[in-house]
Short mmCIF file of C-alpha atoms in Angstrom, two decimals:
data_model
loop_
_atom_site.label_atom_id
_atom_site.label_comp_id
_atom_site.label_asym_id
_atom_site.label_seq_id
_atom_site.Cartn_x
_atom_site.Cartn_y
_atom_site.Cartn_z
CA UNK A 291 32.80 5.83 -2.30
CA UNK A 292 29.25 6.20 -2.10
CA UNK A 293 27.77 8.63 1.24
CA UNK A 294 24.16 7.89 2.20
CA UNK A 295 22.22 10.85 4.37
CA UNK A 296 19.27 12.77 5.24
CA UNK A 297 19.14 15.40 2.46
CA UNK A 298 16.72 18.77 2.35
CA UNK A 299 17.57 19.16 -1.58
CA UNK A 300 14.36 19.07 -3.38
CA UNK A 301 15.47 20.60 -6.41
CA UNK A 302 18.21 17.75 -7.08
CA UNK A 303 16.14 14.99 -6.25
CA UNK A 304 12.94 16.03 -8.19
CA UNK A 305 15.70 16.36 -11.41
CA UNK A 306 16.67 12.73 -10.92
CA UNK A 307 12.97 12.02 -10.19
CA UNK A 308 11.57 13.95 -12.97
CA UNK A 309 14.10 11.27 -15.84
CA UNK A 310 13.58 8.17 -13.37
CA UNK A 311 9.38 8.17 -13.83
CA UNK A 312 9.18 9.90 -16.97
CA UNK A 313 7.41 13.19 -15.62
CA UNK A 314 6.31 15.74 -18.05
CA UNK A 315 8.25 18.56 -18.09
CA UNK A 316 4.84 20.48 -17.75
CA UNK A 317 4.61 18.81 -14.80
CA UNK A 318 8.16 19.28 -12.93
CA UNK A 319 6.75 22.04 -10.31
CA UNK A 320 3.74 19.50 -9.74
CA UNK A 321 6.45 17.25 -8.83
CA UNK A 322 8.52 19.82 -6.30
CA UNK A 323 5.38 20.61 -4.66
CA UNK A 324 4.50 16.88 -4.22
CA UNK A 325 7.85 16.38 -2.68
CA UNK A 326 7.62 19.63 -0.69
CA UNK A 327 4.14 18.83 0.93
CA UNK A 328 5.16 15.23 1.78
CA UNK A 329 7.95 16.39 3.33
CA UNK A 330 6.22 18.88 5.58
CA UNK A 331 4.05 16.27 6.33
CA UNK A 332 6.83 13.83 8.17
CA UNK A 333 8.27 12.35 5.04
CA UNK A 334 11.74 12.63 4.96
CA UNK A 335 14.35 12.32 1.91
CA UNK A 336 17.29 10.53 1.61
CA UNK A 337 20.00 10.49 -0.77
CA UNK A 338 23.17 8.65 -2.12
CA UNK A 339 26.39 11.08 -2.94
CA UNK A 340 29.87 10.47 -4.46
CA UNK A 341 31.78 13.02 -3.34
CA UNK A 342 29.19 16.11 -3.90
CA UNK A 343 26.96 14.63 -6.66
CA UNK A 344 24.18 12.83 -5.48
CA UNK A 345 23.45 9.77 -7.72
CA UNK A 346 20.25 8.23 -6.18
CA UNK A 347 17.45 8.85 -3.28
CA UNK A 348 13.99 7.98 -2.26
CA UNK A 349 11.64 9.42 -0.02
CA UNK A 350 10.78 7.18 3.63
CA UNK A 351 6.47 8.06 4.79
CA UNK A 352 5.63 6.88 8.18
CA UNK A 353 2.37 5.32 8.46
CA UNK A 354 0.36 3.29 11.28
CA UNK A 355 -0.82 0.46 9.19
CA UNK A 356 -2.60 -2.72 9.94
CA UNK A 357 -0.94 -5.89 9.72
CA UNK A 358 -3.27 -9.00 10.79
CA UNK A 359 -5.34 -7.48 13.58
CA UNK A 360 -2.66 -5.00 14.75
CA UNK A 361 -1.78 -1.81 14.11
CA UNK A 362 2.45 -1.30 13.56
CA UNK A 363 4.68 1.06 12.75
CA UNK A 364 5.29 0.70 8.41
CA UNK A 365 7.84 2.72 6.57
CA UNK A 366 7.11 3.77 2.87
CA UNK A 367 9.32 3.57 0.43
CA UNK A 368 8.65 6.24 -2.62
CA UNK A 369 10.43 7.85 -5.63
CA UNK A 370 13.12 5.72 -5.49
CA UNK A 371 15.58 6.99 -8.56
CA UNK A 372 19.30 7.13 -9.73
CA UNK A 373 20.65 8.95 -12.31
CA UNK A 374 20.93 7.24 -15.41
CA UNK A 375 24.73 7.76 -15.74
CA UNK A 376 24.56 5.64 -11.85
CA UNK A 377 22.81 2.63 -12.87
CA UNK A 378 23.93 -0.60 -12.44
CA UNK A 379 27.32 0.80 -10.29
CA UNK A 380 25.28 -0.31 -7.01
CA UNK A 381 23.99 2.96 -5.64
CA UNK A 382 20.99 1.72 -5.41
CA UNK A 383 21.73 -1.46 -3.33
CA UNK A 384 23.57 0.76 -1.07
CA UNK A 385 20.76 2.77 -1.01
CA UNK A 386 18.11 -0.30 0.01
CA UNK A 387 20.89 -1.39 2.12
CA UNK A 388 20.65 1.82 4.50
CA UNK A 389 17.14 2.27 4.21
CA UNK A 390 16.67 -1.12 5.48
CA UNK A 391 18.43 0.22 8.80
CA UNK A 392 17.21 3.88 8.83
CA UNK A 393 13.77 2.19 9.47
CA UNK A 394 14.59 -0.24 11.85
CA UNK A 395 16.24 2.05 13.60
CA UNK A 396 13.17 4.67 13.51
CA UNK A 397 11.19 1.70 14.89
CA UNK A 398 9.40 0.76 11.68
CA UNK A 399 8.54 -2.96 11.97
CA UNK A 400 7.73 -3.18 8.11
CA UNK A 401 8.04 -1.58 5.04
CA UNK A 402 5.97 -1.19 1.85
CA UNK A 403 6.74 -0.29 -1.89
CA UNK A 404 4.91 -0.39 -5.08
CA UNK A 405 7.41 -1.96 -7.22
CA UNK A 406 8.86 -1.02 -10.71
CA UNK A 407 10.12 -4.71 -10.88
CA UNK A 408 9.09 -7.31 -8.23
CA UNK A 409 12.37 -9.28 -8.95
CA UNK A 410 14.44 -6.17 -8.50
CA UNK A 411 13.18 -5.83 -4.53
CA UNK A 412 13.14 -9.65 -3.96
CA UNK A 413 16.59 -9.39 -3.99
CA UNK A 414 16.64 -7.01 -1.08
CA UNK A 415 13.98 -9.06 1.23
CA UNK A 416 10.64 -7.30 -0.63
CA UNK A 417 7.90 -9.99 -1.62
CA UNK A 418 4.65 -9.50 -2.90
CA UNK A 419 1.97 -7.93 -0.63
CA UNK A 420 -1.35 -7.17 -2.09
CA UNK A 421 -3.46 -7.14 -5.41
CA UNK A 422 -5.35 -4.29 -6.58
CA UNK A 423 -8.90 -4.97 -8.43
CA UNK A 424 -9.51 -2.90 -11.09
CA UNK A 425 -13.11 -2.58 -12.54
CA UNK A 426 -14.24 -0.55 -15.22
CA UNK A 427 -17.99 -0.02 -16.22
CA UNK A 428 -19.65 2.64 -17.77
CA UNK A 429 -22.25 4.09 -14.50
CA UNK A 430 -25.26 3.33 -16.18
CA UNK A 431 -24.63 -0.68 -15.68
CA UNK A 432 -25.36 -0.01 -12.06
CA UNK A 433 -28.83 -0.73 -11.46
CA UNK A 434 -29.46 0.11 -8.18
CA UNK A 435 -30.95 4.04 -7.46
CA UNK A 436 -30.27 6.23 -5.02
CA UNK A 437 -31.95 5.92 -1.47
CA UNK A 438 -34.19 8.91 -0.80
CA UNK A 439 -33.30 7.86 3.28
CA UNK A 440 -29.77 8.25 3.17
CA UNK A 441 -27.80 11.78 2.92
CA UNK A 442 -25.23 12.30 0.89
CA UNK A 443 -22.65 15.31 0.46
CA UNK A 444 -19.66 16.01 -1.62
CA UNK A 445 -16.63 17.50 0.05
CA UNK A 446 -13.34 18.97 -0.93
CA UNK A 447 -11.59 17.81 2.33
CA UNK A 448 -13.08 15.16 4.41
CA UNK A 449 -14.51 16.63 7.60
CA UNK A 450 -14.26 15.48 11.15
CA UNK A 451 -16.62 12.90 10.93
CA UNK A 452 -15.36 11.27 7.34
CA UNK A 453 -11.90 11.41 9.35
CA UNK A 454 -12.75 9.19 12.24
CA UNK A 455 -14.62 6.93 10.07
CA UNK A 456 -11.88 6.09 7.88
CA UNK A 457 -9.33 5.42 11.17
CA UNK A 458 -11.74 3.49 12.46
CA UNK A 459 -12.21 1.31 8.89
CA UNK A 460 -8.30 1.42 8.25
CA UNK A 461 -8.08 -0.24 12.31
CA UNK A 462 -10.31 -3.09 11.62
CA UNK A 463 -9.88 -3.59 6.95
CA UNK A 464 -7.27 -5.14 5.13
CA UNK A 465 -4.22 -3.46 5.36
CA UNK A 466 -4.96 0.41 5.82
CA UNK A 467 -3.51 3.04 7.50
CA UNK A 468 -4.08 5.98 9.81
CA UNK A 469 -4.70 9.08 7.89
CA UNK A 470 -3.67 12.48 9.25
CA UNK A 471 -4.07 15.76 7.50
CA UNK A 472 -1.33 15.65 5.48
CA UNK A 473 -1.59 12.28 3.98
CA UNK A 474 -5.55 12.95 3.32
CA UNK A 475 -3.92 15.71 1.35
CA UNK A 476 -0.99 13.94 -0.44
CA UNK A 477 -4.18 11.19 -1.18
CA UNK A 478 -6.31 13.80 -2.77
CA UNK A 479 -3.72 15.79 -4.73
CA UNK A 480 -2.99 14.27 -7.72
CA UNK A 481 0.61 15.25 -9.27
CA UNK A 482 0.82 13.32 -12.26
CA UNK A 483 -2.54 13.57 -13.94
CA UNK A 484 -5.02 16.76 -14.31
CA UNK A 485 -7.60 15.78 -12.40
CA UNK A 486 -11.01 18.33 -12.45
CA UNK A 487 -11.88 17.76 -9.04
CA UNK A 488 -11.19 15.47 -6.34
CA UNK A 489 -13.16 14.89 -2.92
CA UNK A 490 -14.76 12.77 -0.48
CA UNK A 491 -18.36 11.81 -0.56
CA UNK A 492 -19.66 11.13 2.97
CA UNK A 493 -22.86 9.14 3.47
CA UNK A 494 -25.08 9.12 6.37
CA UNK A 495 -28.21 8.08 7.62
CA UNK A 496 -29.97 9.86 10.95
CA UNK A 497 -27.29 11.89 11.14
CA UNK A 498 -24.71 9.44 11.53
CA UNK A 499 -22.06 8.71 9.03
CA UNK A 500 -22.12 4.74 7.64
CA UNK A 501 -19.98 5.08 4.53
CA UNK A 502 -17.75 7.19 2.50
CA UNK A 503 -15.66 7.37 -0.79
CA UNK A 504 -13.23 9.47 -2.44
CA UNK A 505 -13.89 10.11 -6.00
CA UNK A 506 -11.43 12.15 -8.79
CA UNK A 507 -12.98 13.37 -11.94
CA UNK A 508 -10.94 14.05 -15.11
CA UNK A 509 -11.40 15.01 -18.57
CA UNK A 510 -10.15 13.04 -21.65
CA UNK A 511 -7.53 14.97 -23.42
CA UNK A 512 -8.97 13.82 -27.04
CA UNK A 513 -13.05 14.83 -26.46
CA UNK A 514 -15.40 16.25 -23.68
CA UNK A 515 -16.02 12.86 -22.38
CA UNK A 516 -15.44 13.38 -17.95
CA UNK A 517 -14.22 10.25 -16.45
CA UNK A 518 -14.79 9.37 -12.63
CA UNK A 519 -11.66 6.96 -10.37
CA UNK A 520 -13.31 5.89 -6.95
CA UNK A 521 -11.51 4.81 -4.14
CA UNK A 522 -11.44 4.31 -0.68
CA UNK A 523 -15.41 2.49 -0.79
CA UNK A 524 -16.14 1.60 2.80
CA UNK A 525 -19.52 1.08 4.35
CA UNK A 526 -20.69 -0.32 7.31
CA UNK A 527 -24.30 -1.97 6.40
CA UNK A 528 -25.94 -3.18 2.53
CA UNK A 529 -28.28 0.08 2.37
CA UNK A 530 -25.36 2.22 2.57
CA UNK A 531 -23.99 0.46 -0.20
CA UNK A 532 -26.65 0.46 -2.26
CA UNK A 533 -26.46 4.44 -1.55
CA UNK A 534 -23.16 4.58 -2.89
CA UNK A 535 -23.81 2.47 -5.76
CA UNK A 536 -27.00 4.82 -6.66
CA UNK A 537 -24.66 7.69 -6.14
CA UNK A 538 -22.51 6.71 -8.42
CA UNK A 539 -25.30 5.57 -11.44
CA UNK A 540 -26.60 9.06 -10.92
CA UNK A 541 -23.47 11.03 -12.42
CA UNK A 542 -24.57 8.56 -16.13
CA UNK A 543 -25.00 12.05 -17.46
CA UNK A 544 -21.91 13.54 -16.97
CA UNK A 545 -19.45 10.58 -16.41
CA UNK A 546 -18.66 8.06 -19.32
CA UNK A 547 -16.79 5.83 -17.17
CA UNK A 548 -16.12 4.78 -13.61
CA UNK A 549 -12.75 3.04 -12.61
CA UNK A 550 -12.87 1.29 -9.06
CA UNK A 551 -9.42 0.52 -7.33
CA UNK A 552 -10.45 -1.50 -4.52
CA UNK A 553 -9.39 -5.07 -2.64
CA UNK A 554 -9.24 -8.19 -4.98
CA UNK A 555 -12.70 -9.52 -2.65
CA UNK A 556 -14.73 -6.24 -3.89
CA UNK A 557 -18.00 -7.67 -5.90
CA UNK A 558 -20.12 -5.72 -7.72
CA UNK A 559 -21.98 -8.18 -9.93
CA UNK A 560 -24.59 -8.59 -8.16
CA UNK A 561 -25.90 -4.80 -9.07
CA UNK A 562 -24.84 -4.67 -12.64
CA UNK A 563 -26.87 -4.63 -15.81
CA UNK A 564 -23.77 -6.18 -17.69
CA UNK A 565 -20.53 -7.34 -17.56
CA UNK A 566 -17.52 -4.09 -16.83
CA UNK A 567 -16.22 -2.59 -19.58
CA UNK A 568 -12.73 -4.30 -18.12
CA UNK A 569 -11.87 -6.08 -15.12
CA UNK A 570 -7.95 -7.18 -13.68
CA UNK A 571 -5.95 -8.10 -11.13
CA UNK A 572 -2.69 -5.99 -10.82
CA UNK A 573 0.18 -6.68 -8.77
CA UNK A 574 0.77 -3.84 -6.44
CA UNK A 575 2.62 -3.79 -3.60
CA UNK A 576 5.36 -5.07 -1.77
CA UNK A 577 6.45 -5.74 1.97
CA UNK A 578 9.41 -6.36 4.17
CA UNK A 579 9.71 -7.49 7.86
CA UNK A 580 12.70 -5.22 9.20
CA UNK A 581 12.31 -5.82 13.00
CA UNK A 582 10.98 -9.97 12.94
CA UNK A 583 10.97 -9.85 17.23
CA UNK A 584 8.94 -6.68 17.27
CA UNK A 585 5.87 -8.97 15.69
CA UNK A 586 5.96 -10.68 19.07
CA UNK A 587 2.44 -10.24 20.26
CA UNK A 588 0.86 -9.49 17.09
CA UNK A 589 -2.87 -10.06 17.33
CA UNK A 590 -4.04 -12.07 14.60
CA UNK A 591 -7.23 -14.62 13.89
CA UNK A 592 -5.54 -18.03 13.69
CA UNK A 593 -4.07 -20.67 15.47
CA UNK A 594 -0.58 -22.25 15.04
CA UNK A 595 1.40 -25.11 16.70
CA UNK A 596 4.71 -24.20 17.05
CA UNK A 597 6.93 -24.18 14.05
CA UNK A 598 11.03 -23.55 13.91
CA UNK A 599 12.33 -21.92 10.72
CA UNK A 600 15.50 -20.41 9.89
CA UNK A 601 15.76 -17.46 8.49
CA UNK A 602 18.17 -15.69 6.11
CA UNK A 603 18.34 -11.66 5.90
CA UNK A 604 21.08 -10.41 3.50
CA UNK A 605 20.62 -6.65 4.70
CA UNK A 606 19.75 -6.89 8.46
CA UNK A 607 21.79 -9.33 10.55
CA UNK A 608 19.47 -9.07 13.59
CA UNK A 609 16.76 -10.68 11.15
CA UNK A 610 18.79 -14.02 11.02
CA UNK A 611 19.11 -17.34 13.09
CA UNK A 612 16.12 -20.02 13.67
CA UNK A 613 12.75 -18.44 15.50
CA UNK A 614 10.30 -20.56 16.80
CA UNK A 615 6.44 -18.86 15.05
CA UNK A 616 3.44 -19.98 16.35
CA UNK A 617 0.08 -18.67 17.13
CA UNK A 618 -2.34 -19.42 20.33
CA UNK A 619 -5.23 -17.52 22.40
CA UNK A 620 -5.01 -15.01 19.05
CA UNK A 621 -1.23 -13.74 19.57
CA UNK A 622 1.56 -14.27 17.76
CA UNK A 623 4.76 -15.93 19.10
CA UNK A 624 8.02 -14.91 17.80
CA UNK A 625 11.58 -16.10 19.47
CA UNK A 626 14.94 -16.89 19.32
CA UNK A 627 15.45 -20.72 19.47
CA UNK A 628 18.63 -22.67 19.05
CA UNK A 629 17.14 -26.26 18.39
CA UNK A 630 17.33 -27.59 15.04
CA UNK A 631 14.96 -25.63 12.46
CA UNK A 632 12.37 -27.23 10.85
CA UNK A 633 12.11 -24.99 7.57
CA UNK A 634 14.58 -22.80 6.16
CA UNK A 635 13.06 -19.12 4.15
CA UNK A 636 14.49 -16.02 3.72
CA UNK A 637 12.71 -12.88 5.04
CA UNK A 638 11.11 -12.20 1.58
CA UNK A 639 9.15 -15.41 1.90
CA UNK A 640 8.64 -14.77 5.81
CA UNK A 641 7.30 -11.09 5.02
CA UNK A 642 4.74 -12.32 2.61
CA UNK A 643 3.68 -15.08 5.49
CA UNK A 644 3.23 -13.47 7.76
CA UNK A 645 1.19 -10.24 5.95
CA UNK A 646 -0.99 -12.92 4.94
CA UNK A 647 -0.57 -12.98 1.22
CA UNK A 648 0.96 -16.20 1.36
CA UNK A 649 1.79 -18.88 3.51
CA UNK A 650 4.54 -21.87 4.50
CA UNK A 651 3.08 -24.40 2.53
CA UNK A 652 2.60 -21.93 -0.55
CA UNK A 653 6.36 -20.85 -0.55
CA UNK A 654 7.16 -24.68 -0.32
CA UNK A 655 5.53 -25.78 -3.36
CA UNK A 656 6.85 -22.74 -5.76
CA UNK A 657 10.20 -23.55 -4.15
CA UNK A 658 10.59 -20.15 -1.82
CA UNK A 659 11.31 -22.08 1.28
CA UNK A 660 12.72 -25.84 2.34
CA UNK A 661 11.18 -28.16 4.48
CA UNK A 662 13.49 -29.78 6.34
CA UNK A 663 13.85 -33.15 8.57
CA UNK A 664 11.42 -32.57 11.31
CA UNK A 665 8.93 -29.76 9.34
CA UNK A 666 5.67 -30.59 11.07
CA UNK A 667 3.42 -28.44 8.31
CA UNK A 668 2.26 -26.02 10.99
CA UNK A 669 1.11 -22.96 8.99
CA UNK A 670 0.01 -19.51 9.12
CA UNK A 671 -3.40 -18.67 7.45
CA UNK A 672 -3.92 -16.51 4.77
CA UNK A 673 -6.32 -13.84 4.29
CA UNK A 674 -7.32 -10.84 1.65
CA UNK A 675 -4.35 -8.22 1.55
CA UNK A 676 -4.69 -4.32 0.68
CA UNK A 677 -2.97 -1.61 0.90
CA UNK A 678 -4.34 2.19 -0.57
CA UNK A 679 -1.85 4.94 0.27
CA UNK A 680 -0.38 6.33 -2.51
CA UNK A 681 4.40 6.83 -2.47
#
């Protein structure tokens, strides 16, 4: 019989870890200390035992993230792993299963993965989330220069000031969260790849700060070719922009490449000589409502007339029965209602929804919900989805 619990066993779990994602075995102590820092940073790990062997775990992150125009409490899900001798004999369900109520329970109204297999969570109430955009261009396609007016300055650690501009971006952009100390660290450290250097580069005009990114340089393992990943590109006006972009252009004599991980809306045509070297859109994360009610109150930029659905949650009972969803003076409504349900969806398709990846009439047409007699096509909006903490 399989035990789930709050385990302190690093060691263990960074074995089953280590065969579960392939890690290097130059890299296992990267790995502990990952684990380590994340979880003296309010991470905590839990594990699945028979009898004294643990089989499977994952590790939970707590993060204030933004869901429509509020901020809520998300839970995220990392590292999840079995042993290979375990798979397939349901630890991992069991696993989900719990999880599913440790975070309710911890007052986490969502949940967010980056999946290994999108049909393998769909099963436990996860549906698709966010894109990432990936771009790839060599720097000297940029042609915009730097701006002599604007200040610019590489840091190891963001300071005070790159701090409170990011909150204040992640309270009001896509999906973000609320970075602390620890997770600006976890962000920065890389565990899997040797990076050369990693930082912030904060932007500022008059003293003020109006932009910032964080940038990680690496070598290639084959040449002496240096390769730049930027992330995190926020701005609040077109000349700091431009700054950044001229910033970027001017490292053409060290840098062969820059790869951008940013929202699928990011353009940078517009200031390019030629087309990116590559550019995709890659599936990336996933989400699950755990707490529906708690989204009572949610502020978010639509209106909706009422609409009745009934909903189906295989892991957390609390989630099921028919709630009335609509939207006026820019809250959300969510109750209880015992009339007769206009659409029927389970919480995968509801979690997507209401994120904003999706919506009601999408999940009708690819068959993820049912209208029913009295559906009155009353819909939520959709809008751009994104997500950038790395678990």
């Amino acid at each position: 019989m399989f035990e789930y619990r709050k385990s302190e066993d690093i060691g263990t779990f960074e074995k089953i870890a280590s065969f579960s994602f392939a890690v290097r075995h130059s890299r296992h102590e990267l790995l502990r200390k990952y684990i380590a820092e994340a979880l003296s940073g309010g991470a905590e790990l839990y594990t699945v035992q028979e009898s004294s062997l643990v089989v499977a775990g994952y590790i939970l992150y707590p993060f204030k993230m933004r869901l429509r125009n509020s901020m809520v409490n998300m839970g995220g899900i990392g590292l999840v792993c079995s042993r290979p001798d375990y798979r397939g004999k349901g630890a991992i369900r069991f696993m989900l299963q719990n999880a599913a109520k440790t975070m309710r329970e911890k007052g986490m109204q969502v949940s967010v993965l980056y999946p290994f297999n999108v049909d393998f969570y769909r099963k436990y109430g996860w549906e698709l989330f966010f894109k990432t955009k990936k771009l790839v261009l060599p720097p000297t396609t940029i042609k915009v220069e730097s701006n002599p007016s604007m200040n610019y300055q590489f840091l190891s650690f963001p300071d005070s000031d790159v701090k409170a501009f990011y909150n204040q971006m992640a309270r009001t952009h896509y999906n973000l969260a609320i970075r602390n100390d620890h997770q600006w660290r976890r962000h920065l450290k890389v565990f899997f790849n040797d990076e050369a250097s990693t930082g912030v580069v904060k932007f500022s005009r008059n003293e003020k700060i109006t932009g910032m990114l964080t940038q990680y340089l690496s070598r290639s393992e084959k040449g002496f070719d240096s390769y730049l990943t930027v992330k995190d590109f926020y701005y609040i006006d077109q000349e700091t922009k431009l700054s950044m972009l001229g910033y970027l252009r001017s490292l053409s004599h060290q840098v062969k490449e820059i790869t951008f991980y940013t929202a699928e809306d990011f353009e940078l045509w517009p200031y390019l000589a030629d087309r990116p070297t590559d550019e995709k859109l890659e599936i990336s994360g996933m989400i699950r409502v755990l707490n529906l009610e708690s989204l009572n109150g949610l502020n978010v930029d639509f209106e909706m007339t009422p609409l009745r659905i009934k909903v189906m949650d295989n892991l957390l009972e609390e989630n099921n029965g028919t709630f009335e969803i609509q939207a006026e003076n820019g809250k959300l409504v969510i109750q209880k209602n015992r009339k007769e349900p206009e659409l029927e969806c389970d919480i995968s398709g509801i979690s997507s929804a209401l994120s904003g990846f999706t919506n009601f009439s999408e999940l009708i047409k690819i068959g993820n919900a049912k209208p029913l007699k009295k559906f009155t096509q009353a819909d939520v909006s959709k809008s751009v989805t994104f997500h950038s903490e790395p678990f």
